[in-house]
Every structure is written in structure tokens, then in C-alpha cells.
Short mmCIF file of C-alpha atoms in Angstrom, two decimals:
data_model
loop_
_atom_site.label_atom_id
_atom_site.label_comp_id
_atom_site.label_asym_id
_atom_site.label_seq_id
_atom_site.Cartn_x
_atom_site.Cartn_y
_atom_site.Cartn_z
CA MET A 1430 0.00 0.00 0.00
CA LEU A 1431 2.79 2.46 0.85
CA SER A 1432 4.62 1.64 -2.38
CA ASN A 1433 1.48 2.30 -4.43
CA LEU A 1434 0.96 5.69 -2.81
CA VAL A 1435 4.59 6.77 -3.06
CA ASN A 1436 4.96 5.54 -6.64
CA GLY A 1437 1.85 7.59 -7.41
CA GLY A 1438 3.46 10.74 -5.98
CA TYR A 1439 1.45 10.95 -2.74
CA LEU A 1440 4.03 11.77 -0.09
CA LYS A 1441 2.04 12.87 2.96
CA ILE A 1442 0.98 9.58 4.51
CA VAL A 1443 -0.24 8.59 7.97
CA VAL A 1444 -0.35 4.92 9.04
CA LEU A 1445 -3.00 4.42 11.74
CA THR A 1446 -1.73 1.66 14.02
CA GLN A 1447 -3.31 -0.15 16.92
CA TYR A 1448 -1.73 -2.51 19.47
CA LYS A 1449 1.54 -4.47 19.21
CA SER A 1450 2.80 -1.95 16.67
CA HIS A 1451 6.41 -1.54 17.79
CA SER A 1452 8.05 -3.54 14.97
CA LEU A 1453 5.85 -1.76 12.40
CA ASP A 1454 6.66 1.65 13.91
CA ARG A 1455 10.36 0.85 13.79
CA HIS A 1456 10.13 -0.40 10.20
CA ILE A 1457 8.37 2.77 9.04
CA ALA A 1458 10.79 5.02 10.92
CA THR A 1459 13.78 3.21 9.39
CA THR A 1460 12.49 2.73 5.85
CA TRP A 1461 10.13 5.55 4.98
CA ARG A 1462 12.01 8.70 5.93
CA MET A 1463 10.96 11.51 3.61
CA SER A 1464 12.47 14.97 3.23
CA PRO A 1465 11.00 17.25 5.93
CA LEU A 1466 12.31 20.18 3.91
CA LEU A 1467 9.59 19.46 1.33
CA GLY A 1468 6.91 18.69 3.92
CA ASN A 1469 6.73 14.99 3.02
CA TYR A 1470 6.32 12.19 5.55
CA VAL A 1471 5.19 8.66 6.28
CA THR A 1472 4.43 8.44 9.96
CA PRO A 1473 2.70 5.91 12.22
CA VAL A 1474 0.02 7.33 14.50
CA PRO A 1475 -1.42 5.28 17.39
CA ALA A 1476 -4.89 5.70 18.87
CA GLN A 1477 -5.23 9.32 20.03
CA MET A 1478 -7.87 8.33 22.63
CA ARG A 1479 -9.86 11.49 22.00
CA ARG A 1480 -13.03 9.75 23.17
CA GLY A 1481 -11.55 8.35 26.36
CA PRO A 1482 -8.92 5.76 27.29
CA ARG A 1483 -9.59 3.11 24.64
CA TRP A 1484 -8.20 1.82 21.37
CA PHE A 1485 -9.78 2.37 17.97
CA ALA A 1486 -13.33 0.98 17.95
CA GLY A 1487 -13.24 0.52 14.16
CA SER A 1488 -11.80 2.03 11.00
CA ALA A 1489 -14.19 5.01 11.08
CA ASP A 1490 -13.34 5.65 14.71
CA ALA A 1491 -9.64 5.48 13.83
CA ILE A 1492 -10.14 8.35 11.39
CA PHE A 1493 -12.36 10.27 13.80
CA GLN A 1494 -9.70 10.03 16.53
CA SER A 1495 -7.13 11.30 14.01
CA LEU A 1496 -9.08 14.20 12.48
CA ASN A 1497 -6.56 16.62 13.95
CA LEU A 1498 -4.16 15.41 11.25
CA VAL A 1499 -6.68 16.32 8.55
CA TYR A 1500 -7.29 19.72 10.14
CA ASP A 1501 -3.54 20.38 10.22
CA GLU A 1502 -3.03 19.63 6.52
CA ARG A 1503 -6.38 21.06 5.25
CA PRO A 1504 -6.54 18.87 2.11
CA GLU A 1505 -9.37 18.90 -0.40
CA TYR A 1506 -9.28 15.11 -0.73
CA VAL A 1507 -8.26 12.26 1.55
CA ILE A 1508 -7.21 8.78 0.37
CA VAL A 1509 -8.03 5.98 2.84
CA PHE A 1510 -6.53 2.62 1.87
CA GLY A 1511 -6.57 -0.62 3.84
CA ALA A 1512 -3.15 -1.99 4.69
CA ASP A 1513 -3.63 -5.78 4.62
CA HIS A 1514 -4.03 -6.30 0.87
CA ILE A 1515 -1.45 -7.21 -1.78
CA TYR A 1516 -1.82 -5.51 -5.16
CA ARG A 1517 -0.42 -2.91 -7.54
CA MET A 1518 -2.50 0.16 -8.20
CA ASP A 1519 -1.87 3.65 -9.54
CA PRO A 1520 -3.97 5.72 -7.10
CA ARG A 1521 -3.72 8.81 -9.31
CA GLN A 1522 -6.21 7.31 -11.74
CA MET A 1523 -8.76 6.64 -9.01
CA VAL A 1524 -8.31 10.15 -7.61
CA ALA A 1525 -8.75 11.67 -11.09
CA GLN A 1526 -12.09 9.90 -11.54
CA HIS A 1527 -13.19 10.96 -8.06
CA VAL A 1528 -12.36 14.63 -8.63
CA ALA A 1529 -14.07 14.67 -12.02
CA SER A 1530 -17.22 13.02 -10.62
CA GLY A 1531 -17.75 15.41 -7.71
CA ALA A 1532 -18.79 12.45 -5.52
CA GLY A 1533 -18.39 12.52 -1.76
CA VAL A 1534 -16.62 9.16 -1.81
CA THR A 1535 -15.30 6.79 -4.46
CA VAL A 1536 -14.92 3.12 -3.55
CA ALA A 1537 -12.51 0.85 -5.43
CA GLY A 1538 -14.17 -2.35 -6.62
CA ILE A 1539 -12.68 -5.48 -8.14
CA ARG A 1540 -14.77 -7.68 -10.40
CA ALA A 1541 -15.53 -11.12 -8.93
CA PRO A 1542 -17.78 -14.00 -10.06
CA ILE A 1543 -21.30 -13.55 -8.73
CA GLU A 1544 -21.16 -16.97 -7.02
CA GLN A 1545 -18.37 -15.61 -4.77
CA ALA A 1546 -20.44 -12.62 -3.62
CA ASP A 1547 -21.03 -14.16 -0.19
CA GLN A 1548 -17.30 -13.81 0.54
CA PHE A 1549 -17.07 -10.02 0.15
CA GLY A 1550 -18.58 -6.66 0.82
CA VAL A 1551 -20.43 -6.17 -2.47
CA ILE A 1552 -20.95 -2.86 -4.30
CA GLU A 1553 -24.19 -2.73 -6.30
CA VAL A 1554 -24.37 -0.04 -8.96
CA ALA A 1555 -27.05 1.86 -10.83
CA GLY A 1556 -27.64 1.57 -14.56
CA ASP A 1557 -24.80 3.99 -15.36
CA GLY A 1558 -22.32 1.51 -13.84
CA ARG A 1559 -20.79 4.16 -11.56
CA ALA A 1560 -23.26 5.41 -8.95
CA ILE A 1561 -23.47 3.02 -5.99
CA SER A 1562 -27.05 1.96 -5.27
CA ALA A 1563 -26.28 -0.40 -2.37
CA PHE A 1564 -23.33 -1.59 -0.30
CA ARG A 1565 -24.04 -5.06 1.09
CA GLU A 1566 -21.92 -7.31 3.29
CA LYS A 1567 -21.64 -10.90 1.97
CA PRO A 1568 -25.12 -11.00 0.36
CA SER A 1569 -26.82 -14.32 -0.37
CA ASP A 1570 -28.91 -12.77 -3.17
CA PRO A 1571 -26.46 -10.53 -5.08
CA HIS A 1572 -27.34 -8.51 -8.16
CA GLY A 1573 -24.91 -8.68 -11.09
CA LEU A 1574 -23.39 -5.69 -12.84
CA PRO A 1575 -25.45 -3.99 -15.56
CA SER A 1576 -22.65 -4.64 -18.05
CA ALA A 1577 -21.79 -8.13 -16.74
CA PRO A 1578 -24.65 -9.95 -14.97
CA ASP A 1579 -22.35 -12.82 -13.96
CA GLN A 1580 -20.05 -10.49 -12.00
CA VAL A 1581 -20.19 -8.27 -8.93
CA PHE A 1582 -17.94 -5.51 -7.61
CA ALA A 1583 -16.16 -6.66 -4.43
CA SER A 1584 -14.99 -3.80 -2.25
CA MET A 1585 -11.20 -3.52 -2.09
CA GLY A 1586 -11.26 -1.43 1.09
CA ASN A 1587 -9.82 1.55 -0.79
CA TYR A 1588 -11.60 4.91 -0.66
CA VAL A 1589 -11.12 8.47 -1.88
CA PHE A 1590 -13.14 11.09 0.03
CA ARG A 1591 -13.77 14.76 -0.30
CA ALA A 1592 -12.29 15.96 2.97
CA ASP A 1593 -15.45 17.77 4.06
CA THR A 1594 -17.53 14.65 3.39
CA LEU A 1595 -15.18 12.45 5.42
CA ILE A 1596 -15.08 14.84 8.38
CA GLU A 1597 -18.86 15.17 8.50
CA ALA A 1598 -19.50 11.43 8.11
CA VAL A 1599 -17.12 10.17 10.79
CA SER A 1600 -18.22 12.94 13.18
CA LEU A 1601 -21.87 11.92 12.79
CA ASP A 1602 -20.95 8.26 13.18
CA ALA A 1603 -19.03 9.00 16.39
CA LYS A 1604 -22.28 10.18 18.01
CA ASP A 1605 -24.10 6.94 17.18
CA ASP A 1606 -23.69 4.51 20.07
CA ASP A 1607 -25.25 1.71 18.01
CA SER A 1608 -22.67 2.00 15.21
CA ASN A 1609 -19.76 -0.39 14.73
CA HIS A 1610 -17.75 2.67 13.62
CA ASP A 1611 -16.61 0.86 10.47
CA LEU A 1612 -15.94 2.53 7.11
CA GLY A 1613 -17.38 -0.29 5.02
CA GLY A 1614 -20.17 -1.20 7.40
CA ASN A 1615 -21.36 2.27 8.45
CA ILE A 1616 -19.79 5.22 6.62
CA ILE A 1617 -20.14 3.97 3.04
CA PRO A 1618 -23.80 2.88 3.46
CA MET A 1619 -24.54 6.32 4.95
CA LEU A 1620 -23.08 8.04 1.89
CA VAL A 1621 -24.73 5.58 -0.51
CA GLU A 1622 -28.10 6.45 1.04
CA ARG A 1623 -27.35 10.13 0.45
CA GLY A 1624 -26.42 9.48 -3.21
CA GLU A 1625 -22.83 10.60 -2.73
CA ALA A 1626 -20.94 7.38 -3.54
CA GLU A 1627 -19.42 6.08 -6.77
CA VAL A 1628 -17.39 3.01 -7.66
CA TYR A 1629 -13.97 2.88 -9.32
CA ASP A 1630 -13.45 -0.22 -11.47
CA PHE A 1631 -10.05 -1.68 -10.61
CA ALA A 1632 -9.96 -3.27 -14.07
CA ASP A 1633 -9.54 0.23 -15.52
CA ASN A 1634 -6.33 0.83 -13.56
CA ASP A 1635 -3.25 0.72 -15.77
CA VAL A 1636 -0.03 0.38 -13.77
CA PRO A 1637 3.26 0.96 -15.62
CA GLY A 1638 5.13 -2.25 -16.31
CA THR A 1639 2.27 -4.68 -15.70
CA THR A 1640 1.54 -7.61 -18.00
CA ASP A 1641 -1.67 -9.39 -18.87
CA ARG A 1642 -0.73 -12.11 -16.36
CA ASP A 1643 -0.35 -9.89 -13.31
CA ARG A 1644 -2.76 -7.08 -14.18
CA GLY A 1645 -5.64 -6.95 -11.73
CA TYR A 1646 -3.93 -9.09 -9.06
CA TRP A 1647 -5.40 -8.46 -5.61
CA ARG A 1648 -5.23 -10.57 -2.47
CA ASP A 1649 -6.68 -9.99 0.98
CA VAL A 1650 -4.15 -11.48 3.41
CA GLY A 1651 -6.28 -11.21 6.53
CA THR A 1652 -6.11 -14.96 7.22
CA LEU A 1653 -3.15 -17.32 7.60
CA ASP A 1654 -4.21 -19.41 4.61
CA ALA A 1655 -4.49 -16.31 2.40
CA TYR A 1656 -1.12 -15.08 3.68
CA TYR A 1657 0.46 -18.42 2.80
CA GLU A 1658 -1.15 -18.55 -0.65
CA ALA A 1659 0.02 -15.02 -1.44
CA HIS A 1660 3.59 -16.13 -0.76
CA MET A 1661 3.18 -19.17 -3.00
CA ASP A 1662 2.00 -16.79 -5.75
CA LEU A 1663 5.50 -15.29 -5.79
CA ILE A 1664 7.52 -18.40 -6.62
CA SER A 1665 5.93 -19.71 -9.80
CA VAL A 1666 8.03 -19.48 -12.96
CA HIS A 1667 5.75 -16.70 -14.23
CA PRO A 1668 4.41 -15.25 -10.97
CA VAL A 1669 0.93 -13.76 -10.90
CA PHE A 1670 2.35 -11.04 -8.65
CA ASN A 1671 5.57 -9.83 -10.22
CA LEU A 1672 8.22 -8.46 -7.88
CA TYR A 1673 10.40 -7.71 -10.90
CA ASN A 1674 8.36 -4.79 -12.23
CA TYR A 1675 10.96 -2.06 -11.81
CA ARG A 1676 8.66 0.61 -13.26
CA TRP A 1677 6.37 0.25 -10.22
CA PRO A 1678 8.62 -1.20 -7.53
CA ILE A 1679 7.64 -2.67 -4.19
CA LEU A 1680 9.78 -0.61 -1.82
CA THR A 1681 11.14 -1.77 1.51
CA TRP A 1682 14.24 -1.74 3.69
CA HIS A 1683 16.95 -4.31 3.06
CA GLU A 1684 19.38 -4.79 5.91
CA PRO A 1685 23.05 -4.70 4.91
CA MET A 1686 23.85 -8.41 4.85
CA PRO A 1687 26.02 -10.71 2.72
CA PRO A 1688 24.47 -12.52 -0.25
CA ALA A 1689 22.83 -15.90 0.21
CA LYS A 1690 25.25 -18.83 0.25
CA PHE A 1691 24.81 -22.48 -0.79
CA VAL A 1692 27.54 -24.83 0.37
CA PHE A 1693 28.53 -28.51 0.04
CA ASP A 1694 28.17 -30.46 -3.17
CA THR A 1695 28.37 -34.16 -2.39
CA ASP A 1696 25.72 -36.84 -2.69
CA GLY A 1697 23.40 -36.61 0.30
CA ARG A 1698 24.86 -33.27 1.32
CA ARG A 1699 24.17 -30.77 -1.44
CA GLY A 1700 23.06 -27.25 -0.54
CA MET A 1701 20.43 -26.11 -3.03
CA ALA A 1702 17.17 -24.18 -3.45
CA LEU A 1703 14.73 -24.81 -6.32
CA ASP A 1704 11.62 -22.82 -7.33
CA SER A 1705 12.24 -20.64 -4.29
CA MET A 1706 13.04 -17.09 -3.22
CA VAL A 1707 16.05 -16.79 -0.93
CA SER A 1708 16.92 -13.59 0.92
CA ALA A 1709 20.27 -12.08 1.80
CA GLY A 1710 22.12 -13.61 4.72
CA VAL A 1711 20.67 -17.09 4.15
CA ILE A 1712 22.97 -20.12 4.33
CA VAL A 1713 21.82 -23.43 2.89
CA ALA A 1714 24.53 -25.79 4.15
CA GLY A 1715 23.88 -29.17 2.59
CA GLY A 1716 20.09 -28.97 2.88
CA THR A 1717 17.39 -28.86 0.20
CA VAL A 1718 14.83 -26.09 -0.26
CA ARG A 1719 11.89 -26.44 -2.68
CA ARG A 1720 9.00 -24.05 -3.47
CA SER A 1721 9.71 -21.95 -0.40
CA ILE A 1722 10.54 -18.44 0.71
CA LEU A 1723 13.46 -17.94 3.08
CA SER A 1724 13.76 -14.64 4.93
CA PRO A 1725 17.07 -13.05 5.92
CA ARG A 1726 19.55 -15.04 8.04
CA VAL A 1727 17.71 -18.37 7.76
CA LYS A 1728 20.02 -21.40 8.02
CA VAL A 1729 19.20 -24.83 6.60
CA HIS A 1730 21.64 -27.51 7.73
CA ALA A 1731 22.84 -30.74 6.16
CA GLY A 1732 20.19 -33.27 5.18
CA ALA A 1733 17.32 -30.94 6.07
CA LEU A 1734 14.36 -30.54 3.73
CA VAL A 1735 12.19 -27.41 3.45
CA GLU A 1736 9.22 -27.70 1.07
CA GLY A 1737 6.33 -25.36 0.33
CA SER A 1738 7.08 -23.20 3.35
CA VAL A 1739 7.60 -19.62 4.46
CA LEU A 1740 10.45 -19.13 6.93
CA MET A 1741 10.82 -15.80 8.71
CA HIS A 1742 13.98 -14.08 9.93
CA ASP A 1743 16.59 -16.11 11.82
CA VAL A 1744 14.88 -19.50 11.57
CA GLN A 1745 17.28 -22.41 12.00
CA VAL A 1746 16.45 -25.79 10.44
CA GLY A 1747 18.65 -28.44 12.00
CA PRO A 1748 20.35 -31.42 10.33
CA GLY A 1749 17.91 -33.96 8.94
CA ALA A 1750 14.84 -31.93 9.92
CA VAL A 1751 11.79 -31.71 7.65
CA VAL A 1752 9.60 -28.60 7.28
CA ARG A 1753 6.70 -28.99 4.86
CA GLY A 1754 3.71 -26.73 4.13
CA ALA A 1755 4.44 -24.41 7.04
CA ILE A 1756 4.83 -20.81 8.14
CA ILE A 1757 7.64 -20.57 10.69
CA ASP A 1758 7.82 -17.22 12.47
CA LYS A 1759 11.11 -15.61 13.37
CA ASN A 1760 13.66 -16.87 15.89
CA VAL A 1761 12.45 -20.49 15.79
CA ALA A 1762 14.99 -23.32 15.96
CA VAL A 1763 13.81 -26.57 14.40
CA PRO A 1764 16.05 -29.18 16.06
CA GLU A 1765 17.89 -32.02 14.41
CA GLY A 1766 15.56 -34.68 13.05
CA ALA A 1767 12.36 -32.80 13.90
CA GLN A 1768 9.39 -32.99 11.52
CA ILE A 1769 6.83 -30.23 10.86
CA GLY A 1770 4.02 -30.66 8.36
CA VAL A 1771 4.53 -34.43 8.00
CA ASP A 1772 1.94 -35.58 10.57
CA LEU A 1773 -0.83 -32.94 10.74
CA ASP A 1774 -2.70 -34.73 13.54
CA GLY A 1775 0.41 -34.65 15.68
CA ASP A 1776 1.12 -31.06 14.67
CA ARG A 1777 -2.34 -29.97 15.86
CA GLU A 1778 -1.37 -30.94 19.39
CA ARG A 1779 1.58 -28.55 19.49
CA PHE A 1780 1.08 -25.92 16.76
CA VAL A 1781 -1.67 -24.05 14.92
CA VAL A 1782 -2.87 -25.87 11.80
CA THR A 1783 -5.11 -23.85 9.48
CA GLU A 1784 -8.20 -25.06 7.65
CA GLY A 1785 -6.03 -25.33 4.54
CA GLY A 1786 -3.55 -27.58 6.35
CA VAL A 1787 -0.77 -25.03 6.80
CA VAL A 1788 1.23 -25.57 10.00
CA VAL A 1789 2.05 -22.31 11.81
CA VAL A 1790 4.81 -22.07 14.41
CA GLY A 1791 4.77 -18.88 16.45
CA LYS A 1792 7.62 -16.44 17.04
CA GLY A 1793 10.33 -17.97 19.20
CA GLN A 1794 8.24 -21.09 19.89
CA LYS A 1795 10.19 -24.07 21.14
CA VAL A 1796 10.04 -27.07 18.82
CA GLU A 1797 10.69 -30.54 20.20
CA ALA A 1798 12.50 -33.15 18.11
#
């Protein structure tokens, strides 16, 4: 999300954080330092607790508690994008449509098969294909698009507001004790009812450097299974989400570390990684890695096998260990001969196993052999 905004030239960005935000705050402070001389910034802002000593009650409340930031900048328009989605988008094109339309809010929608409507917040549109007639959460009786009856618009959680509309809407919502104080659940339906909402068709967005294969890619990574699947999207020969688009780069901080290293080349002790992405600082010392993503400073020792897995920073996979179909959080040591993802029934007794069968080992969790 930050890369999309910065690539689009939007350089005054606030990240509204909630609890357990220290590592995120540190990452933003380290990575996203803009020139204060030009008035640009990316800054994390925690709950301001302007309605008493409590955290954000919802996304609308998060904005209401942070309205002082809007008052300080006095913008004409405010972009509000969710932060747990993976996609490329040129936000300038959405903003241009919003400004030209004069709408109070524009909601980004991605086309989805109508049979999947019960999985999303669905945007229903009028005959012109732009004005939003209804905003429904996971409907069982969806209405198809006027131009494509077999499709619906699923909300992407991305909004462009006129600043005055946003301020008025979240202020009214804050006074409603029965509200969930949610942008999608409360604010957008309010503006739809007032006839002030339009949809932006994500299919119209043309990002520099995209191909037919990766155009329109969007993933919600709010669940462990979705998070895992998004990683697996990266390692195919022709990935559906292309990290190699240098015209619209995904920006982040890379620690200064040595290149990855693969050592030993004898039968039974050959360090190699196939169909995988391997970060700096990784050492594969006689182990085998297949269809996996290894984060910085991971070590895979002799005879170990890592398959279809995501390993976070500083994971150690001991000699002869097996890790299969797993997400291993940082600072986990998998001891010699241990097996993860081989016996799911046994794994359920000691780890989290998702509905999709992905084994998840928490940060620093002790793993028994």
C-alpha cells in the first residue's frame, strides 16, 4: 500500500496503528524517511484516545480520533486505503475519476464471479455503472453488474473522500452509540443512502510495467491461509504477482547483509534451493529447499528438507529436519531430526494448523524433536 501511494506521488501519509505496533513503527521510521524540507512524511500514528482511554473501535473511529491530522493539513481530498491487501494500483487514476465526478466518496471495486459474492462486501451499482445503489456485506442474493450480470464488484477497502464529506460522516458516526464505527459497514452505506458514492473499477487501472498475467492481481491477506497462498504466488516461474516490475517497484528496507550462500556439493549433502526465493544472509549448508521463501539469516543444515514453506527471519532448520507446508515465524529453531508438516494430527497438538492444512509455528516457539 505504501509503495502504491509513493509511486503515485502521494508523499504525505499517515499509518494508523493499533496494538503491538512496535516492529511496524520501527520499520516505518527506518524505511520511509521523507524529506522534511519538502513537507513529506510517512508516519505511524497510534490511537489518540480522543473519546476516552480506549483503542480504535473501528476504521471510522480510527479516522475520527485522528481528524486533527486532517485539520492540520487542510486537504481537499483524503485517500483511505486498507493496509492488509497485496496488489499494484496507480492511485492517481482513481483520484482523477473521483475529482471529475464530484462524488463525496469513491470506492474501489474489483470484479468477482457472482457466485463468490457471499465472501465479500459487495458494491451494487445503478444503470450507469458508476453510482453506488447499495453496499451489502456478503449477500446471499447478489445482483450482477449492468454490463456483466455474472459479476459483482467486491470492495477492495480503498476509498477516496472529499475531505469535508469524510469529516462530516465520521463525526456523525461517532455520536451513534449503536454503530460499529466501520468505514465499510457504516460510513459507506450512509453516503450511498445520500447518493454521494461512486465506484472505481479496478480493471480500468493501468499500472506501468504490468503484463496481462499480473494485471488486476489483488489478495486480501487477513487470514493465515491467504497469507500463505500469497507467498506461494510469488515463486511460480511466471508469478501472478511480479516483484520484478521495476517501473512500479515494491519498496522496503533491506538490511546490509552478505548474499545468500549455498555450500557442500556431495551426494546426500548438497546445498540447493529450487523454485524458491532466498533472501540475503541465508545459508543453505547441505540442505534442500523447494517451493519456499526464506527470509534473511535463515540457516538450513545438512540433510534438512524445506518444502512449500515460508520461513521468517533467523529461523534455523537443523540437520535432517523436515519442514513442509508451514509458516515458521522468526527466531524459531527446528532441532535435528524434527518434523513439521509431515503428521498434521500430531502437529495440531503442538502448533496451529489452518483449515487449509498449513502448519504455523509462532515467534520464538520451542520445537521438540
